[in-house]
mmCIF file with all atom_site columns, C-alpha atoms in Angstrom:
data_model
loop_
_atom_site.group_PDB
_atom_site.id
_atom_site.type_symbol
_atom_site.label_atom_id
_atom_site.label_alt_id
_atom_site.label_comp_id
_atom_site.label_asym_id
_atom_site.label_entity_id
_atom_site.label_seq_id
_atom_site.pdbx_PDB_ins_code
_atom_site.Cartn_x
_atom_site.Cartn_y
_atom_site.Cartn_z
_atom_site.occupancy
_atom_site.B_iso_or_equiv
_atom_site.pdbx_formal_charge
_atom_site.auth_seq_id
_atom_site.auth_comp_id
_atom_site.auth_asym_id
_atom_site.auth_atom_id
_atom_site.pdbx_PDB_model_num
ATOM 1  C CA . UNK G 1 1  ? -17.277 -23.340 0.720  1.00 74.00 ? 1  UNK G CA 1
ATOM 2  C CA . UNK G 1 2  ? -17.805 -19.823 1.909  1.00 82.00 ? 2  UNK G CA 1
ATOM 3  C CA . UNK G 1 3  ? -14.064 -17.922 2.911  1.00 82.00 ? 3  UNK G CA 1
ATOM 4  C CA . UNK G 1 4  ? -14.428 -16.043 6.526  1.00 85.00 ? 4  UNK G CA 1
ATOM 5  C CA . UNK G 1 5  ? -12.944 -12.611 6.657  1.00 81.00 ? 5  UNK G CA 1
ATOM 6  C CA . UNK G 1 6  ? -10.139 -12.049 9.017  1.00 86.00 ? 6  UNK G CA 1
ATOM 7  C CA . UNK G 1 7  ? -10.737 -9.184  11.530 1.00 87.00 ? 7  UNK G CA 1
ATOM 8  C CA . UNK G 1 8  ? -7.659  -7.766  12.578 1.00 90.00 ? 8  UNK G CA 1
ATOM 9  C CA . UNK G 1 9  ? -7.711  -5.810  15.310 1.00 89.00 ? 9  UNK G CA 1
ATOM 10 C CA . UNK G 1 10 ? -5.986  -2.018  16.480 1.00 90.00 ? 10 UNK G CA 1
ATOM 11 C CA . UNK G 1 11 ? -3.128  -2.990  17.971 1.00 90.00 ? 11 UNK G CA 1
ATOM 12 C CA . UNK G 1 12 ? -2.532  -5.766  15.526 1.00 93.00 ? 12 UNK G CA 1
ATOM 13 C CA . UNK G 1 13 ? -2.323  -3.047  12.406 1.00 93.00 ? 13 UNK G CA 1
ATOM 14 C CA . UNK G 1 14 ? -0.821  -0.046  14.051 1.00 93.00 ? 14 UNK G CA 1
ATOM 15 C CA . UNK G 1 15 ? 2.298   -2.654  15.052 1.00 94.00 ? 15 UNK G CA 1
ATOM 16 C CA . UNK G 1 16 ? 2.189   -4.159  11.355 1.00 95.00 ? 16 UNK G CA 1
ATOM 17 C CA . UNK G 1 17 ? 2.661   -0.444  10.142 1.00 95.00 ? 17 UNK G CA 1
ATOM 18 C CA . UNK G 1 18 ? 5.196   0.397   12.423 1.00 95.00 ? 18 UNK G CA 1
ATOM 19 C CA . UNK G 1 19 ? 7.004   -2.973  11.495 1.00 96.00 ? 19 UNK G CA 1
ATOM 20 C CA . UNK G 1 20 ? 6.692   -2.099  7.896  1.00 95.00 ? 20 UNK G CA 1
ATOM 21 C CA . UNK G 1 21 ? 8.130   1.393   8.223  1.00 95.00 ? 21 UNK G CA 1
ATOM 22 C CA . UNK G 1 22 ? 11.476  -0.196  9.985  1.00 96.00 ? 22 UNK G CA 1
ATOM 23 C CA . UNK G 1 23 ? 11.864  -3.200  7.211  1.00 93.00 ? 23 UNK G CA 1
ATOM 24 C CA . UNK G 1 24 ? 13.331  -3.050  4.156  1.00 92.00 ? 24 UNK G CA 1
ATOM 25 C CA . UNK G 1 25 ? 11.154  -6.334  2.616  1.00 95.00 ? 25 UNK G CA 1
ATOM 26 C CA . UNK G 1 26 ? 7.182   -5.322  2.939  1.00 95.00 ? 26 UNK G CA 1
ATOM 27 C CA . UNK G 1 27 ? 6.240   -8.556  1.377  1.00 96.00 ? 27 UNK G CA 1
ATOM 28 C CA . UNK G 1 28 ? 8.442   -10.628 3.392  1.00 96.00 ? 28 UNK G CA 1
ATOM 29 C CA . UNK G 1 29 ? 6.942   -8.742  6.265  1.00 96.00 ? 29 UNK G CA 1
ATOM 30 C CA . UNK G 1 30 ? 3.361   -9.428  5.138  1.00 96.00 ? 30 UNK G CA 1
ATOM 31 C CA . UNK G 1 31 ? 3.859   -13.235 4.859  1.00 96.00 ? 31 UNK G CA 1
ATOM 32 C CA . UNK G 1 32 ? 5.128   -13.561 8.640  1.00 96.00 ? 32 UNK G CA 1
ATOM 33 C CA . UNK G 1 33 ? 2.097   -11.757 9.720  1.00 96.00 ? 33 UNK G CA 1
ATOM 34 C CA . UNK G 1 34 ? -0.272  -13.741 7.816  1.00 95.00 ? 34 UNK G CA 1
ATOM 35 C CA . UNK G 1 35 ? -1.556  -11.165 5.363  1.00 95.00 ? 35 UNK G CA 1
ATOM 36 C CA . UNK G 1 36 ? -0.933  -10.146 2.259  1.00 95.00 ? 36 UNK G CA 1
ATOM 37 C CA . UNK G 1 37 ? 1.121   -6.810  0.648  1.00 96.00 ? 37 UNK G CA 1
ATOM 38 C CA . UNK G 1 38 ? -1.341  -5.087  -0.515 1.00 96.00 ? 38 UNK G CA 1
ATOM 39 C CA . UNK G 1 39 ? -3.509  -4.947  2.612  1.00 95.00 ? 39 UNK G CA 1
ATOM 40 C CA . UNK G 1 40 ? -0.433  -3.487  4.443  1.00 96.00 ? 40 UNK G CA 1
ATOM 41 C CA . UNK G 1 41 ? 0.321   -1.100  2.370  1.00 96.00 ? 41 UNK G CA 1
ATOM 42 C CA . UNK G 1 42 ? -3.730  -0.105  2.505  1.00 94.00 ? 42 UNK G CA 1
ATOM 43 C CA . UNK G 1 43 ? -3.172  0.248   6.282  1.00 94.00 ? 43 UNK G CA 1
ATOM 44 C CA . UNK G 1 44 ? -0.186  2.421   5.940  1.00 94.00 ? 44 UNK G CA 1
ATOM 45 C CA . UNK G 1 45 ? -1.637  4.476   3.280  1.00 93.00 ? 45 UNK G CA 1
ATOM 46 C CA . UNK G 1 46 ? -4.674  5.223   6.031  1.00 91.00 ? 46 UNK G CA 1
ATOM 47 C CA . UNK G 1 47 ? -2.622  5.565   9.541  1.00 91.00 ? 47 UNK G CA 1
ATOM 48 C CA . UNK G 1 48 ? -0.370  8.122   6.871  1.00 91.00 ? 48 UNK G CA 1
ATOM 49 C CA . UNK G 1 49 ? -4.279  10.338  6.286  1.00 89.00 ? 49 UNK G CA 1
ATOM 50 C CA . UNK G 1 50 ? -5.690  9.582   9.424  1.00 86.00 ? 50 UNK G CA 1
ATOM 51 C CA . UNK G 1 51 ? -2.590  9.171   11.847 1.00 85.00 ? 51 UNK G CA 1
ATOM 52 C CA . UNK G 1 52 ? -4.215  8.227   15.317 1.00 81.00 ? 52 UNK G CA 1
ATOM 53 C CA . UNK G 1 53 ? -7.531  8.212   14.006 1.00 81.00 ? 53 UNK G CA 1
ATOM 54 C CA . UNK G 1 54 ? -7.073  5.230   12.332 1.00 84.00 ? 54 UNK G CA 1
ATOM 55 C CA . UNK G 1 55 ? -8.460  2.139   12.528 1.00 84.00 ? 55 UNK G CA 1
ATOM 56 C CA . UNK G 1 56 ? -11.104 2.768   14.207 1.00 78.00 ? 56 UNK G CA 1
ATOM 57 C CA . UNK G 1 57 ? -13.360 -0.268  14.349 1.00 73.00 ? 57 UNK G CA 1
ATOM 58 C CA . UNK G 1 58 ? -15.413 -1.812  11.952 1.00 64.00 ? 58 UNK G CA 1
ATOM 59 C CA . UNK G 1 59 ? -13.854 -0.505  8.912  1.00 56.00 ? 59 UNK G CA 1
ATOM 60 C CA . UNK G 1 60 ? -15.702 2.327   7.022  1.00 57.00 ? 60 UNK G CA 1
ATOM 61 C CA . UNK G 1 61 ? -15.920 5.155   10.078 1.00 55.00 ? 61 UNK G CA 1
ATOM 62 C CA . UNK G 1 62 ? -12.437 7.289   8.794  1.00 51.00 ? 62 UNK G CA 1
ATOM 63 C CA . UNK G 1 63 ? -14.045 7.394   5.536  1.00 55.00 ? 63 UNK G CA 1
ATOM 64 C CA . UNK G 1 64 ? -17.337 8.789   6.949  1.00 51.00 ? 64 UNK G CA 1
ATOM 65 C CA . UNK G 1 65 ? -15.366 11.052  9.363  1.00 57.00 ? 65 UNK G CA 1
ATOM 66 C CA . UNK G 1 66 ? -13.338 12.382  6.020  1.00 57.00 ? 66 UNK G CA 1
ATOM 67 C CA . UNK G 1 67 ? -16.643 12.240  4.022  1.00 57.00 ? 67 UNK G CA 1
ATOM 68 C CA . UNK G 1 68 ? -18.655 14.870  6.649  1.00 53.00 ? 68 UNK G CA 1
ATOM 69 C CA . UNK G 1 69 ? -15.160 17.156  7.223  1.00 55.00 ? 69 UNK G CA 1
ATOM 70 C CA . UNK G 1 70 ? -15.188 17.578  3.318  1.00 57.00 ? 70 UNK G CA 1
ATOM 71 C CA . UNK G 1 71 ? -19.163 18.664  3.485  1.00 53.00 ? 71 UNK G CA 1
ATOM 72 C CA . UNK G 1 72 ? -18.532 20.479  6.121  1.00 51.00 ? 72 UNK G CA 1
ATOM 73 C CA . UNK G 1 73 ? -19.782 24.169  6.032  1.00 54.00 ? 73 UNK G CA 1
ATOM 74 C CA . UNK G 1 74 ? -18.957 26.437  9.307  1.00 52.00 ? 74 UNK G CA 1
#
């Protein structure tokens, strides 16, 4: 049988970062929400880079955004 991929949604990963920053157990943290460690600490690794700019909808945009900025010649 073929696993569906959870889509979480803005609000739902900007809160689960902010949670995250105020505990002291990330894993304990991450099985309340439903998710697992390492994706949390994924999404607090990119709202640390990208800050507001985060999360931005289907995944891979940040990346492109930091991709172009880097090839960027003014």
């Amino acid at each position: 049988m073929k696993q569906v991929r959870k889509i979480y949604d803005k609000a739902f990963k900007e809160k689960a970062v902010q949670l995250s920053y105020e505990r002291t157990n990330v894993s304990e943290l991450a099985r309340e929400l439903g998710i697992t460690a390492p994706q949390l600490y994924k999404w607090r690794k990119e709202f640390e880079e990208f800050g507001e700019g985060s999360f931005p909808g289907k995944g891979i945009l940040s990346k492109r955004l930091k991709a172009n900025a880097c090839n960027f010649t003014p």
